Coordinates of C-alpha atoms in Angstrom, one line a residue:
X98 CA -14.8 -20.2 -1.7
X99 CA -11.9 -21.8 1.5
X100 CA -10.7 -25.8 1.5
X101 CA -7.9 -27.2 3.0
X102 CA -6.1 -30.5 0.5
X103 CA -4.4 -32.7 1.1
X104 CA -2.1 -33.5 -1.6
X105 CA 1.3 -35.1 -2.3
X106 CA 4.7 -32.8 -2.0
X107 CA 5.6 -33.8 -5.2
X108 CA 2.3 -32.9 -6.8
X109 CA 2.2 -29.8 -5.1
X110 CA 5.6 -28.7 -6.7
X111 CA 4.1 -29.5 -9.8
X112 CA 1.3 -27.3 -9.6
X113 CA 3.5 -24.2 -8.3
X114 CA 6.0 -24.8 -10.7
X115 CA 3.2 -24.7 -12.6
X116 CA 1.9 -21.3 -12.5
X117 CA 5.3 -19.8 -12.4
X118 CA 6.1 -21.0 -15.2
X119 CA 2.5 -19.2 -17.1
X120 CA 3.0 -16.8 -14.6
X121 CA -1.0 -17.0 -12.5
X122 CA -1.9 -17.1 -9.6
X123 CA -1.5 -20.7 -8.2
X124 CA -5.2 -20.9 -7.3
X125 CA -6.0 -20.4 -11.3
X126 CA -3.4 -23.2 -12.2
X127 CA -5.3 -26.1 -9.2
X128 CA -8.5 -25.1 -10.3
X129 CA -7.9 -25.5 -14.6
X130 CA -6.5 -29.1 -12.9
X131 CA -9.7 -29.7 -11.7
X132 CA -11.6 -28.5 -14.2
X133 CA -9.5 -30.6 -16.7
X134 CA -9.5 -33.9 -14.8
X135 CA -13.3 -33.3 -14.1
X136 CA -13.8 -33.3 -18.2
X137 CA -12.0 -35.8 -18.8
X138 CA -13.9 -38.0 -16.3
X139 CA -17.0 -37.2 -17.3
X140 CA -15.8 -37.9 -21.4
X141 CA -15.5 -40.8 -20.0
X142 CA -18.2 -42.4 -18.8
X143 CA -20.3 -41.7 -22.0
X144 CA -22.2 -43.7 -23.8
X145 CA -21.3 -44.2 -27.1
X146 CA -24.6 -45.4 -29.4
X147 CA -23.1 -46.4 -33.3
X148 CA -26.2 -47.5 -34.6
X149 CA -26.8 -51.1 -37.1
X150 CA -27.7 -51.2 -39.9
X151 CA -28.8 -54.4 -42.0
X152 CA -26.4 -55.5 -44.6
X153 CA -28.5 -58.3 -45.9
X154 CA -26.2 -61.0 -44.6
X155 CA -27.2 -64.9 -46.0
X156 CA -29.1 -66.9 -43.2
X157 CA -26.4 -69.2 -42.9
X158 CA -23.9 -66.3 -42.7
X159 CA -25.8 -64.8 -39.8
X160 CA -23.9 -65.4 -35.4
X161 CA -20.5 -65.3 -37.7
X162 CA -17.8 -63.5 -36.6
X163 CA -16.4 -61.2 -38.8
X164 CA -13.2 -63.8 -39.5
X165 CA -15.4 -66.4 -40.7
X166 CA -16.7 -64.8 -42.9
X167 CA -13.6 -63.4 -44.2
X168 CA -12.9 -66.6 -44.7
X169 CA -16.0 -68.3 -46.1
X170 CA -16.3 -64.8 -49.0
X171 CA -12.6 -66.1 -49.5
X172 CA -13.1 -69.8 -49.8
X173 CA -15.8 -68.9 -52.0
X174 CA -14.3 -66.8 -54.7
X175 CA -11.5 -69.1 -54.4
X176 CA -13.4 -72.8 -55.3
X177 CA -15.1 -69.7 -58.8
X178 CA -11.6 -69.4 -59.3
X179 CA -11.2 -72.9 -59.9
X180 CA -14.1 -74.0 -61.5
X181 CA -13.6 -71.2 -63.9

């Protein structure tokens, strides 16, 4: 199918240079470049679902950030060592 598109002179020169380097028709290079761009765009749009699993966090610690949990665990360990 034929169509007309307006692209910058710099991009046009890059495509022509790529076609010459790879010794392939300009049309193939343009199609391949468009296909790669569309595939990359679709890949970015996919939502990735990560399953959540219960890890047995004690009720007082629910809702804490990982940093807060780490600080809490560290302080509890420090108290245990100090008591020994």
